[in-house]
Structures are given as structure tokens and as C-alpha cells.
Coordinates of C-alpha atoms and ligand atoms in Angstrom, one line a residue:
Chain E
X1 CA 92.6 114.4 -10.6
X2 CA 89.0 113.4 -10.2
X3 CA 86.3 112.4 -7.8
X4 CA 85.5 108.7 -7.5
X5 CA 82.1 107.5 -6.3
X6 CA 81.4 104.0 -5.2
X7 CA 77.9 103.0 -6.2
X8 CA 76.5 100.0 -4.4
X9 CA 73.6 98.2 -6.0
X10 CA 70.7 96.3 -4.6
X11 CA 70.1 93.2 -6.7
X12 CA 71.3 95.0 -9.7
X13 CA 69.4 98.2 -9.1
X14 CA 70.2 101.7 -7.8
X15 CA 68.0 103.7 -5.4
X16 CA 67.5 107.3 -4.4
X17 CA 70.5 107.1 -2.1
X18 CA 72.7 106.3 -5.2
X19 CA 71.5 109.5 -6.8
X20 CA 72.0 111.5 -3.6
X21 CA 75.6 110.3 -3.7
X22 CA 76.0 111.2 -7.4
X23 CA 74.6 114.7 -6.7
X24 CA 76.9 115.1 -3.8
X25 CA 79.9 113.8 -5.8
X26 CA 79.1 116.3 -8.6
X27 CA 79.0 119.1 -6.1
X28 CA 82.4 118.2 -4.7
X29 CA 83.8 117.8 -8.2
X30 CA 82.6 121.2 -9.1
X31 CA 84.4 122.7 -6.2
X32 CA 87.6 120.9 -7.4
X33 CA 87.0 121.8 -11.1
X34 CA 86.9 118.2 -12.1
X35 CA 84.5 115.4 -13.0
X36 CA 83.0 112.3 -11.4
X37 CA 83.8 108.7 -12.1
X38 CA 81.7 106.0 -10.5
X39 CA 82.9 102.5 -9.8
X40 CA 80.1 99.9 -9.8
X41 CA 80.9 96.5 -8.4
X42 CA 78.8 93.5 -9.3
X43 CA 76.2 92.9 -11.9
X44 CA 74.3 96.0 -13.0
X45 CA 73.1 96.5 -16.5
X46 CA 74.1 99.5 -18.7
X47 CA 70.6 100.9 -18.7
X48 CA 70.7 101.2 -14.9
X49 CA 74.3 102.5 -14.9
X50 CA 73.3 105.2 -17.4
X51 CA 70.9 106.7 -14.8
X52 CA 74.0 108.0 -13.0
X53 CA 74.6 110.3 -16.0
X54 CA 71.6 112.4 -15.0
X55 CA 73.3 113.4 -11.8
X56 CA 76.6 114.5 -13.3
X57 CA 78.6 111.2 -13.4
X58 CA 80.7 111.3 -16.6
X59 CA 82.3 107.8 -16.5
X60 CA 81.6 104.5 -15.0
X61 CA 84.0 101.7 -14.2
X62 CA 82.1 98.5 -14.3
X63 CA 83.7 95.8 -12.1
X64 CA 81.8 92.6 -12.6
X65 CA 83.8 89.4 -12.3
X66 CA 84.2 86.4 -9.9
X67 CA 85.9 88.5 -7.3
X68 CA 82.8 90.7 -6.9
X69 CA 80.2 88.1 -6.3
X70 CA 80.6 88.0 -2.6
X71 CA 80.7 91.0 -0.3
X72 CA 84.2 90.7 1.2
X73 CA 85.1 94.1 2.4
X74 CA 88.8 93.5 2.0
X75 CA 88.3 92.6 -1.7
X76 CA 85.9 95.5 -2.3
X77 CA 88.4 98.0 -0.8
X78 CA 91.1 96.6 -3.1
X79 CA 88.9 97.1 -6.2
X80 CA 88.0 100.7 -5.2
X81 CA 91.6 101.4 -4.4
X82 CA 92.6 100.2 -7.9
X83 CA 89.9 102.4 -9.4
X84 CA 91.1 105.4 -7.4
X85 CA 94.6 104.8 -8.7
X86 CA 93.5 104.4 -12.2
X87 CA 91.4 107.6 -12.1
X88 CA 94.0 109.5 -10.0
X89 CA 91.1 110.2 -7.6
X90 CA 91.7 112.8 -5.0
X91 CA 88.3 112.3 -3.2
X92 CA 86.4 109.1 -2.8
X93 CA 82.8 109.2 -1.9
X94 CA 80.5 106.5 -0.6
X95 CA 77.4 106.1 1.6
X96 CA 77.6 106.0 5.3
X97 CA 75.5 102.8 5.4
X98 CA 76.3 99.2 6.2
X99 CA 78.5 98.7 3.1
X100 CA 80.2 102.1 3.2
X101 CA 81.0 101.8 6.9
X102 CA 82.6 98.4 6.2
X103 CA 84.6 99.5 3.2
X104 CA 85.7 103.1 3.9
X105 CA 88.1 102.3 6.8
X106 CA 89.8 99.5 4.9
X107 CA 90.2 101.8 1.9
X108 CA 91.6 104.5 4.1
X109 CA 94.5 102.3 5.2
X110 CA 95.1 101.0 1.7
X111 CA 95.3 104.5 0.2
X112 CA 96.5 106.3 3.4
X113 CA 93.5 108.6 2.9
X114 CA 91.9 110.3 5.9
X115 CA 88.1 109.7 6.3
X116 CA 85.3 112.0 7.3
X117 CA 82.3 109.9 8.0
X118 CA 78.6 110.7 8.5
X119 CA 78.8 113.9 6.5
X120 CA 75.7 115.7 5.3
X121 CA 77.0 118.9 3.6
X122 CA 79.5 119.7 0.9
X123 CA 83.0 120.5 2.2
X124 CA 83.5 124.0 3.5
X125 CA 86.7 124.2 1.5
X126 CA 88.7 121.8 -0.6
X127 CA 92.2 123.2 0.0
X128 CA 92.7 122.8 2.8
X129 CA 90.1 120.1 2.9
X130 CA 87.7 121.1 5.6
X131 CA 84.4 119.4 6.2
X132 CA 81.7 119.2 8.8
X133 CA 80.7 115.8 10.3
X134 CA 78.3 114.4 12.8
X135 CA 79.8 113.8 16.3
X136 CA 78.6 112.9 19.8
X137 CA 75.7 111.1 18.3
X138 CA 74.1 114.2 16.7
X139 CA 74.8 116.4 19.7
X140 CA 77.4 118.4 17.8
X141 CA 79.1 118.9 14.5
X142 CA 82.9 118.8 14.1
X143 CA 84.7 120.9 11.6
X144 CA 87.4 118.4 10.5
X145 CA 90.4 118.8 8.3
X146 CA 91.6 115.9 6.3
X147 CA 95.3 116.3 5.8
X148 CA 96.1 113.6 3.4
X149 CA 96.4 114.0 -0.4
X150 CA 93.6 111.5 -0.9
X151 CA 90.4 111.8 1.1
X152 CA 87.4 109.6 1.8
X153 CA 83.9 111.0 2.6
X154 CA 80.9 109.0 3.6
X155 CA 77.6 110.7 3.1
X156 CA 74.6 110.2 5.4
X157 CA 71.4 109.0 3.7
X158 CA 68.5 111.4 3.1
X159 CA 70.7 114.4 3.9
X160 CA 71.6 115.8 0.5
X161 CA 69.1 117.0 -2.1
X162 CA 69.1 115.5 -5.6
X163 CA 70.6 117.8 -8.2
X164 CA 70.0 116.8 -11.8
X165 CA 73.0 117.6 -14.1
X166 CA 72.8 115.6 -17.3
X167 CA 76.2 114.5 -18.5
X168 CA 77.5 112.3 -21.3
X169 CA 78.5 109.0 -19.9
X170 CA 81.2 106.5 -20.8
X171 CA 80.9 102.9 -19.5
X172 CA 84.2 101.0 -19.2
X173 CA 84.8 97.5 -18.1
X174 CA 87.1 97.4 -15.2
X175 CA 89.1 94.2 -14.6
X176 CA 89.1 94.3 -10.9
X177 CA 91.2 92.8 -8.1
X178 CA 93.3 90.0 -9.4
X179 CA 93.3 87.1 -7.0
X180 CA 89.5 86.7 -6.7
X181 CA 87.6 86.2 -3.5
X182 CA 89.7 85.6 -0.4
X183 CA 88.0 82.3 0.5
X184 CA 87.9 83.3 4.1
X185 CA 84.1 84.0 4.2
X186 CA 81.5 81.4 3.5
X187 CA 77.9 82.5 3.2
X188 CA 75.7 79.9 4.9
X189 CA 72.3 81.6 4.8
X190 CA 70.7 84.8 3.5
X191 CA 67.4 86.2 4.7
X192 CA 66.1 89.1 2.7
X193 CA 62.7 90.7 2.9
X194 CA 62.3 91.9 -0.6
X195 CA 59.7 94.5 -1.5
X196 CA 59.5 95.9 2.0
X197 CA 60.3 99.6 2.4
X198 CA 63.5 99.9 4.4
X199 CA 63.4 102.1 7.5
X200 CA 66.6 103.8 6.3
X201 CA 65.1 104.6 2.9
X202 CA 61.7 105.8 4.2
X203 CA 60.8 109.5 3.9
X204 CA 58.1 109.2 6.4
X205 CA 58.5 107.1 9.6
X206 CA 55.9 106.4 12.3
X207 CA 57.5 105.2 15.5
X208 CA 56.0 103.9 18.7
X209 CA 57.5 103.8 22.2
X210 CA 56.7 102.2 25.5
X211 CA 53.8 104.6 25.8
X212 CA 51.9 102.4 23.3
X213 CA 51.6 100.0 26.3
X214 CA 51.3 96.7 24.4
X215 CA 52.4 95.1 21.1
X216 CA 48.6 94.6 20.5
X217 CA 48.2 98.4 20.0
X218 CA 50.4 98.7 16.9
X219 CA 47.5 98.4 14.5
X220 CA 46.9 102.2 14.1
X221 CA 50.7 102.8 13.8
X222 CA 50.9 100.4 10.9
X223 CA 47.8 101.7 9.3
X224 CA 49.0 105.3 9.6
X225 CA 52.4 104.5 8.2
X226 CA 50.8 102.6 5.3
X227 CA 48.5 105.5 4.5
X228 CA 51.4 107.8 4.4
X229 CA 53.6 105.5 2.3
X230 CA 56.1 105.3 5.2
X231 CA 57.8 102.8 7.4
X232 CA 57.3 101.8 11.1
X233 CA 59.9 102.2 13.8
X234 CA 60.2 101.9 17.6
X235 CA 62.3 102.9 20.6
X236 CA 64.8 100.5 22.1
X237 CA 62.7 99.2 25.0
X238 CA 60.0 98.2 22.6
X239 CA 62.4 96.1 20.5
X240 CA 64.1 94.8 23.6
X241 CA 60.7 93.6 24.9
X242 CA 60.2 91.8 21.6
X243 CA 57.1 94.0 20.9
X244 CA 58.6 94.9 17.5
X245 CA 61.4 93.4 15.4
X246 CA 65.0 94.7 16.0
X247 CA 65.3 96.2 12.6
X248 CA 62.8 98.9 13.7
X249 CA 64.9 100.1 16.7
X250 CA 66.0 103.6 16.1
X251 CA 68.5 105.6 18.2
X252 CA 72.1 105.6 19.3
X253 CA 72.4 101.9 19.4
X254 CA 69.9 101.2 16.6
X255 CA 69.3 102.7 13.2
X256 CA 70.2 106.3 12.5
X257 CA 67.7 107.8 10.2
X258 CA 66.9 111.2 8.6
X259 CA 63.4 111.1 7.1
X260 CA 61.4 114.1 6.1
X261 CA 58.8 113.4 8.7
X262 CA 59.2 111.4 11.9
X263 CA 56.2 110.7 14.3
X264 CA 57.3 109.8 17.8
X265 CA 54.3 108.3 19.5
X266 CA 54.5 107.4 23.2
X267 CA 58.3 108.0 23.1
X268 CA 59.8 110.1 25.9
X269 CA 62.7 111.5 23.8
X270 CA 65.7 110.2 25.7
X271 CA 69.0 111.5 24.4
X272 CA 69.9 108.1 23.1
X273 CA 66.7 107.9 21.2
X274 CA 67.1 111.4 19.8
X275 CA 70.6 110.4 18.6
X276 CA 69.0 108.3 16.0
X277 CA 66.3 110.6 14.8
X278 CA 67.4 114.2 15.4
X279 CA 68.4 114.7 11.7
X280 CA 64.7 114.2 10.7
X281 CA 63.5 117.3 8.9
X282 CA 60.2 117.5 10.8
X283 CA 59.4 115.7 14.1
X284 CA 55.9 115.3 15.4
X285 CA 55.4 114.1 19.0
X286 CA 52.3 112.6 20.6
X287 CA 52.7 112.1 24.3
X288 CA 50.4 112.4 27.3
X289 CA 53.2 114.1 29.4
X290 CA 53.4 117.7 28.3
X291 CA 56.9 117.9 29.9
X292 CA 58.3 114.9 27.9
X293 CA 61.7 115.9 26.4
X294 CA 60.5 114.8 22.9
X295 CA 58.6 118.1 22.7
X296 CA 61.9 120.0 22.8
X297 CA 62.9 118.2 19.6
X298 CA 59.5 118.3 17.9
X299 CA 58.1 120.9 15.6
X300 CA 54.5 119.8 16.1
X301 CA 53.0 118.2 19.2
X302 CA 49.8 116.8 20.6
X303 CA 49.6 116.3 24.3
X304 CA 47.2 113.4 24.8
X305 CA 46.7 109.7 25.2
X306 CA 48.0 108.0 22.1
X307 CA 45.4 105.3 22.2
X308 CA 42.7 108.0 21.7
X309 CA 44.6 110.5 19.5
X310 CA 46.1 108.1 17.0
X311 CA 42.8 106.6 15.7
X312 CA 41.4 110.1 15.3
X313 CA 44.6 111.1 13.4
X314 CA 44.2 108.1 11.1
X315 CA 40.6 109.2 10.3
X316 CA 41.6 112.8 9.7
X317 CA 44.3 111.6 7.3
X318 CA 41.8 109.4 5.4
X319 CA 39.5 112.3 5.1
X320 CA 42.2 114.7 3.9
X321 CA 43.2 112.1 1.3
X322 CA 39.7 111.6 0.0
X323 CA 39.0 115.4 -0.1
Chain S
X1 CA 91.5 80.5 21.5
X2 CA 92.0 84.1 22.6
X3 CA 89.7 87.0 22.0
X4 CA 90.8 90.7 22.1
X5 CA 88.1 93.3 22.7
X6 CA 89.1 96.9 21.7
X7 CA 87.6 99.4 24.0
X8 CA 87.1 103.1 23.7
X9 CA 86.2 105.5 26.5
X10 CA 83.3 107.8 25.8
X11 CA 81.2 110.3 27.8
X12 CA 78.2 108.7 29.4
X13 CA 75.5 108.6 26.7
X14 CA 73.2 111.0 28.6
X15 CA 75.9 113.7 28.7
X16 CA 75.0 117.1 27.3
X17 CA 78.4 117.8 25.6
X18 CA 79.9 121.3 25.9
X19 CA 83.0 122.8 24.4
X20 CA 85.7 125.2 25.6
X21 CA 88.6 127.2 24.2
X22 CA 86.5 128.8 21.5
X23 CA 84.7 125.6 20.7
X24 CA 87.9 123.8 19.8
X25 CA 88.0 121.4 22.8
X26 CA 85.6 119.1 24.5
X27 CA 84.8 120.4 28.0
X28 CA 85.6 117.3 30.1
X29 CA 84.4 118.9 33.3
X30 CA 81.7 116.9 34.9
X31 CA 81.8 114.1 32.3
X32 CA 81.2 110.6 33.5
X33 CA 83.3 108.3 31.3
X34 CA 82.1 104.9 30.3
X35 CA 83.1 102.0 28.1
X36 CA 81.7 102.7 24.6
X37 CA 78.3 100.9 24.6
X38 CA 79.1 98.5 21.7
X39 CA 82.5 97.6 23.2
X40 CA 80.8 96.7 26.4
X41 CA 78.4 94.4 24.5
X42 CA 81.4 92.9 22.6
X43 CA 83.1 92.2 25.9
X44 CA 80.0 90.7 27.3
X45 CA 79.7 88.4 24.3
X46 CA 83.4 87.4 24.5
X47 CA 82.9 86.5 28.2
X48 CA 79.7 84.5 27.5
X49 CA 81.7 82.5 24.9
X50 CA 84.5 81.9 27.4
X51 CA 82.0 80.7 30.0
X52 CA 81.0 78.0 27.5
X53 CA 83.8 75.4 27.5
X54 CA 82.7 74.0 24.1
X55 CA 83.6 77.4 22.5
X56 CA 87.3 76.8 23.1
X57 CA 87.8 80.4 24.2
X58 CA 90.5 80.4 26.9
X59 CA 91.3 84.0 27.4
X60 CA 89.5 87.4 26.9
X61 CA 91.8 90.5 26.9
X62 CA 90.9 94.1 26.4
X63 CA 93.0 96.7 24.6
X64 CA 92.8 100.5 24.9
X65 CA 94.8 103.3 23.3
X66 CA 94.9 106.2 25.7
X67 CA 96.7 107.9 28.6
X68 CA 97.1 106.5 32.2
X69 CA 94.2 108.7 33.3
X70 CA 91.9 106.3 31.4
X71 CA 92.8 103.3 33.5
X72 CA 89.6 103.5 35.5
X73 CA 87.7 102.5 32.3
X74 CA 90.1 99.6 31.7
X75 CA 89.7 98.5 35.4
X76 CA 85.9 98.5 34.7
X77 CA 86.4 96.1 31.8
X78 CA 88.6 93.9 34.1
X79 CA 86.0 94.0 36.8
X80 CA 83.4 92.9 34.3
X81 CA 85.5 89.8 33.7
X82 CA 88.3 90.4 31.1
X83 CA 91.4 88.4 32.1
X84 CA 94.0 91.0 31.3
X85 CA 94.4 94.3 29.5
X86 CA 96.7 96.2 27.2
X87 CA 97.1 99.9 27.1
X88 CA 99.0 101.7 24.4
X89 CA 100.3 104.9 26.1
X90 CA 99.3 107.8 24.0
X91 CA 96.4 110.2 23.4
X92 CA 94.0 108.9 20.8
X93 CA 94.1 111.4 18.0
X94 CA 92.0 109.9 15.2
X95 CA 90.8 106.5 14.1
X96 CA 93.8 105.9 11.9
X97 CA 96.3 106.6 14.6
X98 CA 94.4 104.4 17.1
X99 CA 94.0 101.5 14.6
X100 CA 97.7 101.7 13.7
X101 CA 98.6 101.4 17.4
X102 CA 96.2 98.5 18.0
X103 CA 97.7 96.8 14.9
X104 CA 101.2 97.0 16.4
X105 CA 99.8 95.5 19.6
X106 CA 98.0 92.7 17.9
X107 CA 101.1 91.7 16.0
X108 CA 103.0 91.1 19.2
X109 CA 100.2 88.9 20.7
X110 CA 98.3 85.8 19.8
X111 CA 94.6 86.7 19.2
X112 CA 92.2 84.7 17.1
X113 CA 89.2 87.0 17.2
X114 CA 89.4 90.7 17.6
X115 CA 86.2 92.6 18.4
X116 CA 85.6 96.3 17.9
X117 CA 82.3 98.3 18.2
X118 CA 80.6 99.5 15.0
X119 CA 81.3 103.1 16.2
X120 CA 82.4 105.0 19.2
X121 CA 79.7 107.2 20.5
X122 CA 81.9 110.3 20.6
X123 CA 83.2 110.7 17.1
X124 CA 80.8 108.3 15.4
X125 CA 83.5 107.3 12.8
X126 CA 82.8 103.6 12.4
X127 CA 86.4 103.3 11.3
X128 CA 88.8 101.7 13.9
X129 CA 87.7 98.1 13.3
X130 CA 88.0 98.1 9.5
X131 CA 91.3 100.0 9.6
X132 CA 92.7 97.6 12.1
X133 CA 91.8 94.7 9.8
X134 CA 93.4 96.3 6.8
X135 CA 96.6 97.1 8.7
X136 CA 96.8 93.4 9.7
X137 CA 95.5 92.1 6.4
X138 CA 92.8 90.1 8.3
X139 CA 89.3 89.4 7.1
X140 CA 86.7 91.8 8.7
X141 CA 83.0 91.5 8.9
X142 CA 81.1 94.6 9.8
X143 CA 77.7 95.0 11.5
X144 CA 77.7 91.6 13.2
X145 CA 74.8 91.0 15.6
X146 CA 75.6 87.4 16.5
X147 CA 78.8 85.5 17.2
X148 CA 79.3 81.8 17.8
X149 CA 82.4 79.6 17.4
X150 CA 82.2 76.3 15.7
X151 CA 84.9 74.0 14.4
X152 CA 87.5 76.7 14.6
X153 CA 85.5 79.2 12.7
X154 CA 83.5 82.2 13.7
X155 CA 79.8 81.9 12.8
X156 CA 78.4 85.4 12.6
X157 CA 75.2 87.1 11.5
X158 CA 75.8 90.2 9.5
X159 CA 73.1 92.8 8.9
X160 CA 72.6 93.7 5.2
X161 CA 70.0 96.1 3.9
X162 CA 66.6 94.5 4.4
X163 CA 67.9 91.3 5.9
X164 CA 70.8 89.3 7.3
X165 CA 73.4 86.8 6.3
X166 CA 74.9 84.0 8.3
X167 CA 78.6 83.6 7.5
X168 CA 81.3 81.2 8.6
X169 CA 84.6 83.2 8.8
X170 CA 88.1 81.7 9.0
X171 CA 90.3 83.0 11.9
X172 CA 91.9 85.2 12.7
X173 CA 89.3 87.9 11.9
X174 CA 88.1 91.3 13.1
X175 CA 84.5 91.3 14.1
X176 CA 82.8 94.8 14.0
X177 CA 80.0 94.5 16.3
X178 CA 76.5 96.1 16.5
X179 CA 73.4 95.8 18.6
X180 CA 72.2 92.3 19.3
X181 CA 75.6 90.7 19.9
X182 CA 74.7 90.4 23.6
X183 CA 71.4 91.3 25.2
X184 CA 72.4 93.4 28.1
X185 CA 76.0 94.5 29.1
X186 CA 77.4 92.4 31.9
X187 CA 77.8 94.4 35.1
X188 CA 80.7 94.1 37.5
X189 CA 80.0 92.3 40.7
X190 CA 81.8 93.1 44.0
X191 CA 84.0 90.1 43.6
X192 CA 84.9 91.2 40.1
X193 CA 85.9 94.6 41.3
X194 CA 88.1 93.1 44.0
X195 CA 89.8 90.8 41.5
X196 CA 90.2 93.5 38.9
X197 CA 92.7 95.2 41.2
X198 CA 95.1 92.3 40.9
X199 CA 94.7 91.8 37.1
X200 CA 97.6 93.1 35.0
X201 CA 97.3 96.1 32.7
X202 CA 100.2 95.8 30.3
X203 CA 101.4 99.2 29.2
X204 CA 103.3 99.5 25.9
X205 CA 104.9 102.6 24.4
X206 CA 103.2 104.1 21.4
X207 CA 104.7 104.0 17.9
X208 CA 105.2 107.4 16.3
X209 CA 102.1 107.5 14.0
X210 CA 100.6 110.7 12.8
X211 CA 96.8 111.1 12.5
X212 CA 95.3 111.8 9.1
X213 CA 92.5 114.1 10.3
X214 CA 92.1 116.8 12.8
X215 CA 89.0 118.3 14.4
X216 CA 89.5 122.1 14.3
X217 CA 86.2 123.2 15.9
X218 CA 82.9 122.1 17.2
X219 CA 79.4 123.5 16.6
X220 CA 76.2 122.7 18.4
X221 CA 73.6 121.4 16.1
X222 CA 71.1 124.0 14.7
X223 CA 68.4 124.8 17.3
X224 CA 65.0 123.5 16.5
X225 CA 62.0 125.8 16.2
X226 CA 59.7 125.7 19.2
X227 CA 57.0 123.1 19.2
X228 CA 53.6 124.1 17.9
X229 CA 50.9 122.3 19.9
X230 CA 47.7 121.1 18.3
X231 CA 44.5 120.4 20.1
X232 CA 44.2 116.6 20.7
X233 CA 40.5 116.8 19.8
X234 CA 41.3 118.3 16.4
X235 CA 44.0 116.2 14.8
X236 CA 42.8 117.4 11.4
X237 CA 44.7 120.5 12.1
X238 CA 47.9 118.6 12.4
X239 CA 47.3 116.9 9.0
X240 CA 46.6 120.4 7.6
X241 CA 49.8 121.8 9.0
X242 CA 51.9 118.9 7.7
X243 CA 50.3 119.3 4.3
X244 CA 50.4 123.1 3.9
X245 CA 52.9 124.5 6.3
X246 CA 55.6 121.9 6.6
X247 CA 54.8 120.4 3.2
X248 CA 56.0 116.9 4.2
X249 CA 52.9 114.9 3.3
Ligands
FAD1 C1 73.9 103.0 26.3 C2 72.4 103.3 26.0 C3 72.0 103.3 24.7 C4 70.6 103.5 24.4 N1 70.2 103.5 23.1 C5 68.9 103.7 22.8 C6 68.5 103.7 21.4 O1 69.3 103.5 20.5 N2 67.2 104.0 21.2 C7 66.3 104.2 22.1 O2 65.1 104.5 21.8 N3 66.7 104.2 23.4 C8 68.0 103.9 23.8 N4 68.3 103.8 25.1 C9 67.3 103.9 26.1 C10 66.8 105.3 26.4 O3 67.6 105.8 27.5 C11 65.3 105.3 26.9 O4 65.2 104.4 28.0 C12 64.3 104.9 25.8 O5 64.5 105.6 24.6 C13 62.9 105.1 26.3 O6 62.0 104.5 25.4 P1 60.5 105.1 25.4 O7 60.6 106.5 25.1 O8 59.8 104.2 24.4 O9 60.0 104.7 26.8 P2 59.8 105.6 28.1 O10 60.9 106.4 28.5 O11 59.1 104.7 29.1 O12 58.7 106.7 27.6 C14 57.4 106.4 27.3 C15 56.7 107.7 27.0 O13 55.4 107.4 26.6 C16 54.6 108.4 27.2 N5 53.3 107.7 27.4 C17 52.9 106.8 28.3 N6 51.6 106.5 28.2 C18 51.2 107.2 27.1 C19 49.9 107.3 26.4 N7 48.9 106.5 26.8 N8 49.8 108.1 25.4 C20 50.9 108.8 25.0 N9 52.1 108.8 25.6 C21 52.2 108.0 26.6 C22 55.2 108.7 28.5 O14 54.8 110.0 28.9 C23 56.7 108.7 28.2 O15 57.2 109.9 27.7 C24 69.7 103.7 25.4 C25 70.1 103.7 26.7 C26 71.5 103.5 27.0 C27 71.9 103.5 28.5

């Protein structure tokens, strides 16, 4: 019996999310009295892999062959299922991100393992396996029992603290998924903005809504985000209008994020918007309407015209930083 | 070429959800039920493709797993423009059970493209589409924000972290759809509503399939502390609070 962790990589590298997952997997393994094995698919060097050992991973299965070059979710699910069989894994953990959402359901059917997705806490108990998950777009939490012998849990990003737990690590080559790529998917074009802080990775997010009035007014939002080392975001109408790129749209139908700090500037705080940001640790609202619902979600607020408040706030931050 | 759009019925997205029976059941009183937003967009895209003769799409069907009381939602999809509908007659218990029922349905029909939403806004599982694909052993692509058909293949854009990929996918395939797939959901016109009454809803009996998970209780999210207001003329105070009280910058 063991806990299996699927560790995605980004051009051969791990990121904070990976170590959040490893910390989480170690926590679950401790509850079960067992260890964590990670399965890494694709090309990641051993030095990078060894970093997992700092968060309690004891063994890594390295699957790197021709079947792994292309992200075909069916093939990936097969590889992870093989790893789960080999390790006799009872619980399989992955991120609740693009890749995890694509793989987990396929793996579920393959292993007949129930899934709890968008989880942000350790299980309440492991036998029976009872865990809390996000439901109704953040308006409730559901205590869910997974009844199958094998279980899959997908963890929300930025929701679990890193916990260092140095472990000796063994790296094993894993000859994955005989048969190779399915041949059903042909990649025609890839567009990737490398080097840019992803909204989902950002710990600080500065977001603007329709109250910003015009795309020409985004200068101070961008400057503020840059000074804070954060990313920029927006409400849906702002991206629908083409004021900002679609990747910035947060909310029920956009990105769901959980930064440490979220600034909602000129955003009313509609339920559908809150659905994407309510897991933020601290929310700050700037809005000229003191009755705007965003103030019910916010911990700090300024009632005022964003076009006047924001530049002052940028100056105040600059002063605080130089002090 | 035929497209099947899988639709889920969810509370209107502005609903303040409440629970009953000791927080073990959703309080359905006063809930306005709607087609899950992503499914509505999938349906819209499927109909746009059908409107374009060069796409080769001849028929757009919808499928729903749920009791007869959900037929109003299915009629809505027919009114928007779906040609026909399938309903598997059982309560939806979890993603696995729903996907297994849909897989049985797909096996009896002839569908080239099956569309599911990236999640259903009630249980936020992101599971049915991928499970359905695995049951059928079809290719699936998740997170697609664009869908075209060309030379017998689906041409899709898939969101990846920090970018996107354009893929050509052999059919049949399951497309798991997110924002961007259509701009605005299509709205039913009067004529559509009249015609929907005559369109068939094919009801099939459910297979005996047990769910793998069970929701035992609900909890409202933790209440947030009351908002602390800062003087708009003194934003330095906000910076100070974020540094020293909240300790987030
Ligand atoms: C199915 C569905 C899904 C949806 N999904 C999403 C989603 O994912 N994300 C999302 O954001 N929305 C979503 N919406 C839309 C949502 O209902 C709201 O319409 C939207 O969030 C409002 O955006 P906003 O707050 O920017 O604009 P508004 O509601 O127009 O609010 C603008 C705010 O700015 C304030 N303001 C105006 N001028 C100023 C000023 N000078 N200074 C300071 N404040 C000012 C106003 O007081 C107001 O509160 C969805 C809707 C539906 C039906």
C-alpha cells in the first residue's frame, strides 16, 4: 500500500505547486502509515526530481519515453494506472489544474477509483475515506466519502502549505505504457508565453472590473501588480469587451484562483465573480459604491473612485518600499 | 456528422444555495434550474457548426441523465435548437455513474463528436467528460476553447499553462469544453420554443451502476471577517495594514 503522486513538469521543471502536492501527499501518507512514490512523466533531470525528496517523497518512477512526448490524456492515464498497480497505491494525488482535470477522470474509470476533486484539506479520515471538497462554485463544502478501494484526490493550487520533510529518495526508470502515442492527436501549433507569471501561480493578484471604465486606464493596475511581484486579472465583462486578454478572466467561467492577496478594483462582486476568487486569503476591494457586494467578501476596503485612489495607492506602496 | 452535447442541470448561478435535513440535502425550494453554463456554450457551438454547411454537421442531439422532472431543462435545449434529445431515466448520483450511463447511450447511437462542459457548476467535479471518454476508449481533449471541423477532423484549441495549443483530433472524440468555445449562449426564440414541443425526447432505462462516491454532508464556507474600511485619502494606511496586520506583502 502506498500513496502515488503524479508530478507534472513545465519544460522539465517543477514549481511551487509540485511541492504543495508533495507536502499534501506526505500528509496523506502519514495518515495511512505509508510512504509517497511520485510518478514523473516526460523529461526531467535527476537533480530536479531529487527536490521532491525535501517534501517527503521516498521514490520516483521516471517515465520518459516516446509515449510521453505528447500530452494525450488517455496515454497519461494509462501510465499513471500502471504506476499505481506497480506501487499498489491506494491513493493517487494530482493537481486540480488543466492537466489534473484532464487525467483524473480517465484514471478513475481505468482503476475504478472514486475521485474527490478541488480539495484543499487533508482527508478527515482515511477509513472510511472522508474528505471535504469545494462544491457550488465555492458557496459550500461537501463532506464526501470515496467508497472504492482506490481513491483519487485532486488538490487545488495555493491551498496547502509547504511542509519540509527530508527523505532519502530512490529514482527508478519506469518503462511506461507499451504501445506509444495513440496517433489520434496531431499538434499543429503551440503558443507559449514563457517567463510570464501565470495568474494561477501568482501569490498576489491585482484585478480590475468594469469600474475601471476603459482599457486605457490599466496602467496603474499593471504598475501596482509589478511593484508587488503579482499578476493582473479582470472580471468577465472586461475580457468579453476585449479590454484585457481572456487568460485574465477570473470567476466561475474563468480562472479559479487562491492567491494570498487579491485586489478587486472597480469590481461589483457578483456571485459568479466571487466563485473564482473567494478562496483568496485576503481580499481588498476598491469601489465607489459603499454597498457593492464585494465589500462583504473583502477584509479591507476603500470606498472611492478607483481612478483617484489607485495612483495614490501606487505612490504609497513605492514610499513604503523605499522606507 | 453528428454531435452529441451532454447537458447537466444546475441551480441558476446567482442562487444562494441552502441545505436541509441536517445539511445533508440541497434545499431545492425556490431554485431556478438552468442548463450548466459550459454545456449551454457547447450546444451553441454545435449549432453554429451545423448552421455552416461546410462543416458537414447534420444533427445535434443532447443527452441528459436525470429524472422526468428535469425535462423542462431538456426542452430548453431543444428550444435553443438541438434536433433531438436523449434522457437516461435515473437520478444522477455521482460523475462516475452519470458517465457510465452516458457511455451506454453513446454505444447505441452514432455520434462523431461528443461535447461535455469542463465542470458542472454544482459539484465542480470536472469529471464526466474524461470518464465518458475512458469508458468508450475515445480520445479526449480537455479545456478546449475553440472547435472547428476540417477534413473529417476536429480542430481544437486547448488551453495549457501559459499558452495554448492547436490540435487536429481524429474522430470520434470527446471534447471537454471551457470558456471561449462560443461567445454568448444562444437564446431560444418563440419559434424554437414552439418547435421544441414536437421534438422527440428519447427516454432509455438506466443500467444498474453504483456510484463510487457519496456526499454525506454540506457545510457553508467559513464566514469572512467584516471589512475594515480605510480612508481613501490615506491609502498608506492600507499598505501598512497589509504589511503588518495581514502580513501579505
Ligand atoms: C453564467 C454566468 C457566468 C458568469 N461568470 C463570470 C465570471 O466567471 N467572472 C465574472 O467576473 N463574472 C461572471 N459573470 C458576470 C457577473 O454576473 C457580473 O456581471 C460581472 O462579474 C460584473 O463585472 P464587474 O464587477 O466588472 O462589472 P459591474 O457589475 O458593472 O461592476 C462595476 C463595479 O465598479 C464600480 N465602479 C464604477 N465606477 C467606479 C469607479 N470610478 N471607481 C471605483 N469603482 C467603480 C461599481 O460600483 C460596480 O460595483 C457571469 C454571469 C453569468 C450569468
